[in-house]
Coordinates of C-alpha atoms in Angstrom, one line a residue:
M1468 CA -39.2 -29.8 -2.7
N1469 CA -42.1 -27.8 -1.4
V1470 CA -44.4 -25.7 -3.4
F1471 CA -44.2 -21.9 -3.4
E1472 CA -45.7 -20.3 -0.3
S1473 CA -45.7 -23.6 1.7
H1474 CA -43.9 -21.8 4.5
K1475 CA -41.2 -24.5 4.6
D1476 CA -37.5 -23.8 4.3
R1477 CA -35.9 -26.7 2.5
H1478 CA -32.6 -26.9 0.7
A1479 CA -31.5 -28.9 -2.3
K1480 CA -28.1 -29.5 -3.8
I1481 CA -27.3 -27.1 -6.6
G1482 CA -29.1 -28.2 -9.8
E1483 CA -31.4 -30.7 -7.9
G1484 CA -33.9 -28.2 -6.7
S1485 CA -36.8 -26.3 -8.4
L1486 CA -34.5 -24.0 -10.3
G1487 CA -32.2 -26.5 -12.1
L1488 CA -28.7 -25.8 -13.5
D1489 CA -29.9 -23.7 -16.5
A1490 CA -31.5 -21.2 -14.1
I1491 CA -28.5 -21.1 -11.8
S1492 CA -26.2 -20.5 -14.7
N1493 CA -28.4 -17.7 -16.0
I1494 CA -28.4 -16.1 -12.5
I1495 CA -24.7 -16.2 -11.9
N1496 CA -23.9 -15.0 -15.4
H1497 CA -26.5 -12.2 -15.6
P1498 CA -24.7 -8.9 -16.4
K1499 CA -26.0 -7.1 -13.3
L1500 CA -25.2 -10.0 -11.0
R1501 CA -22.1 -11.8 -12.3
D1502 CA -19.6 -9.7 -10.3
L1503 CA -21.5 -9.9 -7.0
P1504 CA -20.8 -12.5 -4.3
F1505 CA -23.6 -15.1 -3.6
F1506 CA -24.6 -17.0 -0.5
L1507 CA -26.3 -20.3 -1.3
E1508 CA -28.0 -22.4 1.3
T1509 CA -27.6 -26.1 0.4
P1510 CA -27.9 -29.2 2.5
N1511 CA -25.4 -29.5 5.4
E1512 CA -23.1 -32.1 3.9
L1513 CA -19.6 -30.7 4.2
E1514 CA -18.1 -33.3 1.8
G1515 CA -20.5 -32.1 -0.9
H1516 CA -19.8 -28.4 -0.7
G1517 CA -16.5 -28.8 -2.6
K1518 CA -18.3 -30.5 -5.5
E1519 CA -20.9 -27.8 -5.5
I1520 CA -18.3 -25.0 -5.6
E1521 CA -16.6 -26.8 -8.6
L1522 CA -20.0 -27.1 -10.3
L1523 CA -20.7 -23.4 -9.9
K1524 CA -17.2 -22.5 -11.2
S1525 CA -17.8 -24.7 -14.3
L1526 CA -21.1 -22.8 -14.9
Y1527 CA -19.5 -19.3 -14.6
K1528 CA -18.6 -17.8 -17.9
T1529 CA -15.4 -15.9 -17.8
D1530 CA -16.0 -14.0 -21.1
K1531 CA -18.3 -11.0 -20.4

């Protein structure tokens, strides 16, 4: 991954980039964000998108 302000646009698989799974989980479960749709830019590997969607679903907490 590139450092902040490197002016490069790189994508990593969910949990493999700078944020990590804990940060992603905190974002998608934040009370002010949890009911909003998200667009995530990840590498263009169609076979991997299904796995990433399942990973996000497993991180999403259904109890508010």
